[in-house]
């Protein structure tokens, strides 16, 4: 990975107002709204209080978009303008550039998660032990790698005219179906089954278990790993597809010249 290119990517992301608005400000705003409306009631024994549960959900909500928006649409746009072709003329490989993009996007998930948690602690009085805070933030941050794989797959699979809409559509659907806008306890059994199969739910579930003083659910790790592997395979196939098509055209052209 090129450290200089990583720094460039981070600066580019921080200068993007859409990152600040959708990945940082929107989750904080939703958290304050939902925690104010639903966070005042009594907490049943053995359950998380609403302020903490919503905080974890909105931290996941922000972290997902921070990663997804800084991979899929950006990679697709740069493919279209031929940026990756230009990189071949520079003393840096395409894999170094791609790894820098992924690292930058995952790094940008950290402020989105941390700022929601700080809002919960300072404004809404969410109280966890230092160990719980560290475990919650670090585990959810690590879990966003699954969405980096999703973003790379989108970036290489579709054009720039589709990438942003597809990324945002999947983000919205996974957030809604994954229980980030409604407590899992109130979801019907059928919807809860669907939610548990989604990486968005399992990302939040890591935080819910830690905030409750429990060991993270192994199933959450397994589901997130499975989604990561699946999207990594799609990304690899989509990445290789243009190269294979170029190779095929080159061979056909060579055959014609030989004839």
CSV table of C-alpha atoms in Angstrom, one decimal:
chain,number,residue,atom,x,y,z
A,1,UNK,CA,0.0,0.0,0.0
A,2,UNK,CA,1.2,3.5,-0.8
A,3,UNK,CA,1.1,5.7,2.3
A,4,UNK,CA,1.1,8.8,0.1
A,5,UNK,CA,-1.9,7.6,-1.9
A,6,UNK,CA,-3.7,6.6,1.3
A,7,UNK,CA,-3.2,10.1,2.7
A,8,UNK,CA,-4.5,11.5,-0.6
A,9,UNK,CA,-7.6,9.3,-0.4
A,10,UNK,CA,-8.3,10.4,3.2
A,11,UNK,CA,-8.1,14.0,2.3
A,12,UNK,CA,-10.4,13.6,-0.7
A,13,UNK,CA,-13.0,11.9,1.5
A,14,UNK,CA,-12.8,14.5,4.2
A,15,UNK,CA,-13.4,17.2,1.6
A,16,UNK,CA,-16.5,15.5,0.3
A,17,UNK,CA,-19.6,17.2,1.9
A,18,UNK,CA,-21.7,14.1,1.2
A,19,UNK,CA,-19.5,12.1,3.6
A,20,UNK,CA,-19.9,14.6,6.4
A,21,UNK,CA,-23.7,14.9,5.8
A,22,UNK,CA,-24.7,11.3,5.3
A,23,UNK,CA,-22.1,9.3,7.3
A,24,UNK,CA,-21.6,11.6,10.3
A,25,UNK,CA,-24.3,14.2,10.7
A,26,UNK,CA,-27.4,12.1,9.6
A,27,UNK,CA,-26.7,9.2,12.1
A,28,UNK,CA,-26.2,11.7,14.9
A,29,UNK,CA,-29.4,13.5,14.0
A,30,UNK,CA,-31.4,10.3,13.7
A,31,UNK,CA,-30.0,9.1,17.0
A,32,UNK,CA,-31.0,12.3,18.9
A,33,UNK,CA,-34.4,12.2,17.3
A,34,UNK,CA,-35.1,8.5,18.0
A,35,UNK,CA,-33.5,8.4,21.4
A,36,UNK,CA,-35.6,11.5,22.5
A,37,UNK,CA,-38.8,9.9,21.2
A,38,UNK,CA,-38.3,6.3,22.3
A,39,UNK,CA,-35.6,6.6,25.0
A,40,UNK,CA,-37.6,7.7,28.0
A,41,UNK,CA,-39.6,4.6,28.8
A,42,UNK,CA,-38.7,1.9,31.4
A,43,UNK,CA,-36.3,-0.9,30.4
A,44,UNK,CA,-37.5,-4.4,30.8
A,45,UNK,CA,-35.2,-6.6,32.8
A,46,UNK,CA,-32.4,-8.3,30.8
A,47,UNK,CA,-32.8,-5.9,27.8
A,48,UNK,CA,-30.8,-2.9,26.6
A,49,UNK,CA,-32.2,0.5,27.3
A,50,UNK,CA,-33.5,2.2,24.2
A,51,UNK,CA,-30.9,5.0,24.3
A,52,UNK,CA,-28.1,2.4,24.1
A,53,UNK,CA,-29.8,0.1,21.6
A,54,UNK,CA,-30.5,3.1,19.2
A,55,UNK,CA,-27.0,4.4,19.6
A,56,UNK,CA,-25.5,1.1,18.4
A,57,UNK,CA,-27.9,0.9,15.5
A,58,UNK,CA,-27.1,4.5,14.4
A,59,UNK,CA,-23.4,3.8,14.8
A,60,UNK,CA,-23.8,0.9,12.4
A,61,UNK,CA,-25.9,3.0,10.1
A,62,UNK,CA,-23.1,5.7,9.9
A,63,UNK,CA,-20.3,3.2,9.6
A,64,UNK,CA,-21.9,1.3,6.7
A,65,UNK,CA,-22.4,4.4,4.6
A,66,UNK,CA,-19.0,5.8,5.4
A,67,UNK,CA,-17.5,2.7,3.9
A,68,UNK,CA,-20.0,2.0,1.1
A,69,UNK,CA,-20.1,5.6,-0.3
A,70,UNK,CA,-16.3,5.9,-0.4
A,71,UNK,CA,-15.7,2.7,-2.4
A,72,UNK,CA,-18.4,1.8,-4.9
A,73,UNK,CA,-19.2,5.2,-6.5
A,74,UNK,CA,-15.6,6.4,-6.4
A,75,UNK,CA,-14.2,3.2,-8.0
A,76,UNK,CA,-16.8,3.2,-10.7
A,77,UNK,CA,-16.2,6.9,-11.5
A,78,UNK,CA,-12.5,6.4,-11.7
A,79,UNK,CA,-12.9,3.4,-13.9
A,80,UNK,CA,-15.0,5.4,-16.3
A,81,UNK,CA,-12.6,8.3,-16.6
A,82,UNK,CA,-9.6,5.9,-17.1
A,83,UNK,CA,-7.9,6.8,-13.8
A,84,UNK,CA,-6.8,3.2,-13.3
A,85,UNK,CA,-5.3,3.2,-16.8
A,86,UNK,CA,-3.3,6.3,-16.0
A,87,UNK,CA,-2.0,4.7,-12.8
A,88,UNK,CA,-0.2,2.0,-14.8
A,89,UNK,CA,2.1,4.8,-16.0
A,90,UNK,CA,3.0,5.7,-12.4
A,91,UNK,CA,5.4,4.0,-10.0
A,92,UNK,CA,2.5,2.4,-8.0
A,93,UNK,CA,0.5,-0.7,-8.8
A,94,UNK,CA,-3.3,-0.9,-9.2
A,95,UNK,CA,-3.5,-3.2,-6.2
A,96,UNK,CA,-1.6,-0.6,-4.0
A,97,UNK,CA,-4.2,2.0,-5.1
A,98,UNK,CA,-7.1,-0.2,-4.4
A,99,UNK,CA,-5.8,-1.3,-1.0
A,100,UNK,CA,-5.3,2.4,-0.2
A,101,UNK,CA,-8.9,3.1,-1.1
A,102,UNK,CA,-10.2,0.3,1.0
A,103,UNK,CA,-8.0,1.3,4.0
A,104,UNK,CA,-9.1,4.9,3.6
A,105,UNK,CA,-12.8,4.0,3.5
A,106,UNK,CA,-12.6,1.7,6.5
A,107,UNK,CA,-10.7,4.4,8.4
A,108,UNK,CA,-13.5,6.8,7.6
A,109,UNK,CA,-16.0,4.5,9.3
A,110,UNK,CA,-14.3,5.1,12.6
A,111,UNK,CA,-15.3,8.8,13.0
A,112,UNK,CA,-18.9,7.9,12.0
A,113,UNK,CA,-19.0,5.2,14.7
A,114,UNK,CA,-17.1,7.1,17.4
A,115,UNK,CA,-19.1,10.4,17.1
A,116,UNK,CA,-22.5,8.6,17.5
A,117,UNK,CA,-21.1,6.9,20.6
A,118,UNK,CA,-19.8,10.2,22.0
A,119,UNK,CA,-23.2,11.7,21.4
A,120,UNK,CA,-24.8,8.8,23.3
A,121,UNK,CA,-22.5,9.2,26.2
A,122,UNK,CA,-22.4,13.0,26.4
A,123,UNK,CA,-25.9,14.0,25.4
A,124,UNK,CA,-28.0,10.9,26.4
A,125,UNK,CA,-26.0,9.6,29.3
A,126,UNK,CA,-25.2,6.1,27.9
A,127,UNK,CA,-22.9,4.5,30.5
A,128,UNK,CA,-20.6,1.6,29.5
A,129,UNK,CA,-17.3,0.5,31.1
A,130,UNK,CA,-14.1,1.7,29.3
A,131,UNK,CA,-13.6,-1.9,28.1
A,132,UNK,CA,-17.1,-2.1,26.7
A,133,UNK,CA,-16.6,1.2,24.8
A,134,UNK,CA,-13.3,0.0,23.3
A,135,UNK,CA,-14.7,-3.5,22.4
A,136,UNK,CA,-17.9,-2.0,20.9
A,137,UNK,CA,-16.2,0.5,18.7
A,138,UNK,CA,-13.4,-1.8,17.6
A,139,UNK,CA,-15.6,-4.8,16.8
A,140,UNK,CA,-18.1,-2.7,14.8
A,141,UNK,CA,-15.3,-0.9,13.0
A,142,UNK,CA,-13.8,-4.3,12.0
A,143,UNK,CA,-17.2,-5.4,10.9
A,144,UNK,CA,-17.4,-2.6,8.3
A,145,UNK,CA,-14.9,-4.5,6.1
A,146,UNK,CA,-17.8,-6.5,4.8
A,147,UNK,CA,-19.3,-3.3,3.3
A,148,UNK,CA,-15.9,-2.4,1.9
A,149,UNK,CA,-16.0,-5.6,-0.1
A,150,UNK,CA,-19.6,-4.8,-1.2
A,151,UNK,CA,-18.5,-1.4,-2.3
A,152,UNK,CA,-15.6,-2.8,-4.3
A,153,UNK,CA,-17.9,-5.3,-6.0
A,154,UNK,CA,-20.3,-2.5,-6.9
A,155,UNK,CA,-17.5,-0.3,-8.2
A,156,UNK,CA,-16.2,-2.9,-10.6
A,157,UNK,CA,-19.5,-4.5,-11.5
A,158,UNK,CA,-21.5,-1.4,-12.7
A,159,UNK,CA,-21.0,1.9,-14.4
A,160,UNK,CA,-20.8,5.3,-12.6
A,161,UNK,CA,-24.3,6.2,-13.6
A,162,UNK,CA,-25.6,3.3,-11.6
A,163,UNK,CA,-23.1,2.9,-8.8
A,164,UNK,CA,-24.3,5.7,-6.4
A,165,UNK,CA,-28.0,4.8,-6.8
A,166,UNK,CA,-27.2,1.1,-6.3
A,167,UNK,CA,-25.0,1.8,-3.3
A,168,UNK,CA,-27.6,4.1,-1.6
A,169,UNK,CA,-30.5,1.7,-2.5
A,170,UNK,CA,-28.7,-1.3,-0.9
A,171,UNK,CA,-27.7,0.8,2.1
A,172,UNK,CA,-31.3,2.0,2.7
A,173,UNK,CA,-32.8,-1.5,2.2
A,174,UNK,CA,-30.2,-3.2,4.4
A,175,UNK,CA,-30.7,-0.6,7.1
A,176,UNK,CA,-34.5,-0.9,7.1
A,177,UNK,CA,-34.6,-4.7,6.8
A,178,UNK,CA,-31.7,-5.2,9.1
A,179,UNK,CA,-33.4,-3.7,12.1
A,180,UNK,CA,-31.5,-0.5,12.4
A,181,UNK,CA,-34.7,1.6,12.3
A,182,UNK,CA,-36.8,-0.6,14.5
A,183,UNK,CA,-35.8,-2.6,17.6
A,184,UNK,CA,-35.4,-6.3,16.8
A,185,UNK,CA,-37.7,-7.2,19.6
A,186,UNK,CA,-40.7,-5.6,17.8
A,187,UNK,CA,-40.0,-7.2,14.4
A,188,UNK,CA,-42.3,-10.1,13.3
A,189,UNK,CA,-40.6,-13.5,13.1
A,190,UNK,CA,-40.4,-13.5,9.3
A,191,UNK,CA,-38.7,-10.1,9.2
A,192,UNK,CA,-36.4,-11.0,12.1
A,193,UNK,CA,-35.3,-14.1,10.1
A,194,UNK,CA,-34.5,-11.9,7.1
A,195,UNK,CA,-32.7,-9.3,9.3
A,196,UNK,CA,-30.4,-12.0,10.9
A,197,UNK,CA,-29.2,-13.0,7.4
A,198,UNK,CA,-28.1,-9.4,6.6
A,199,UNK,CA,-24.7,-7.9,7.4
A,200,UNK,CA,-26.3,-4.7,8.6
A,201,UNK,CA,-28.1,-6.5,11.4
A,202,UNK,CA,-25.1,-8.6,12.4
A,203,UNK,CA,-22.9,-5.5,12.5
A,204,UNK,CA,-25.3,-3.9,15.0
A,205,UNK,CA,-25.7,-7.2,16.8
A,206,UNK,CA,-22.0,-7.2,17.7
A,207,UNK,CA,-22.5,-3.9,19.4
A,208,UNK,CA,-25.7,-4.8,21.2
A,209,UNK,CA,-24.1,-7.9,22.8
A,210,UNK,CA,-21.1,-6.0,24.0
A,211,UNK,CA,-23.2,-3.1,25.3
A,212,UNK,CA,-25.3,-5.7,27.2
A,213,UNK,CA,-22.1,-7.0,28.8
A,214,UNK,CA,-22.2,-10.2,26.8
A,215,UNK,CA,-19.7,-12.0,24.6
A,216,UNK,CA,-20.2,-11.1,20.9
A,217,UNK,CA,-22.4,-13.6,19.1
A,218,UNK,CA,-20.3,-16.0,17.0
A,219,UNK,CA,-23.0,-16.1,14.4
A,220,UNK,CA,-22.6,-12.4,13.8
A,221,UNK,CA,-18.9,-13.0,13.0
A,222,UNK,CA,-19.7,-15.9,10.7
A,223,UNK,CA,-22.4,-14.0,8.8
A,224,UNK,CA,-20.2,-11.0,8.3
A,225,UNK,CA,-17.3,-13.2,7.2
A,226,UNK,CA,-19.6,-15.0,4.7
A,227,UNK,CA,-20.8,-11.7,3.2
A,228,UNK,CA,-17.2,-10.4,3.0
A,229,UNK,CA,-16.0,-13.5,1.2
A,230,UNK,CA,-19.0,-13.5,-1.2
A,231,UNK,CA,-18.6,-9.9,-2.1
A,232,UNK,CA,-14.8,-10.4,-2.4
A,233,UNK,CA,-15.4,-13.1,-5.0
A,234,UNK,CA,-17.9,-10.9,-6.9
A,235,UNK,CA,-15.4,-8.0,-6.8
A,236,UNK,CA,-12.6,-10.3,-8.1
A,237,UNK,CA,-14.7,-11.6,-11.0
A,238,UNK,CA,-15.8,-8.0,-11.9
A,239,UNK,CA,-12.3,-6.8,-11.7
A,240,UNK,CA,-11.0,-9.5,-14.0
A,241,UNK,CA,-13.8,-9.2,-16.5
A,242,UNK,CA,-12.5,-6.0,-18.2
A,243,UNK,CA,-8.9,-7.4,-18.3
A,244,UNK,CA,-10.2,-10.7,-19.9
A,245,UNK,CA,-12.2,-8.8,-22.5
A,246,UNK,CA,-9.2,-6.6,-23.4
A,247,UNK,CA,-7.1,-9.7,-23.7
A,248,UNK,CA,-9.7,-11.4,-26.0
A,249,UNK,CA,-9.9,-8.4,-28.2
A,250,UNK,CA,-6.1,-8.2,-28.5
A,251,UNK,CA,-5.9,-11.8,-29.5
A,252,UNK,CA,-8.6,-11.4,-32.1
A,253,UNK,CA,-6.8,-8.4,-33.5
A,254,UNK,CA,-3.5,-10.3,-33.6
A,255,UNK,CA,-5.2,-13.2,-35.4
A,256,UNK,CA,-6.6,-10.9,-38.1
A,257,UNK,CA,-3.2,-9.4,-38.7
A,258,UNK,CA,-1.7,-12.8,-39.0
A,259,UNK,CA,-4.3,-13.8,-41.6
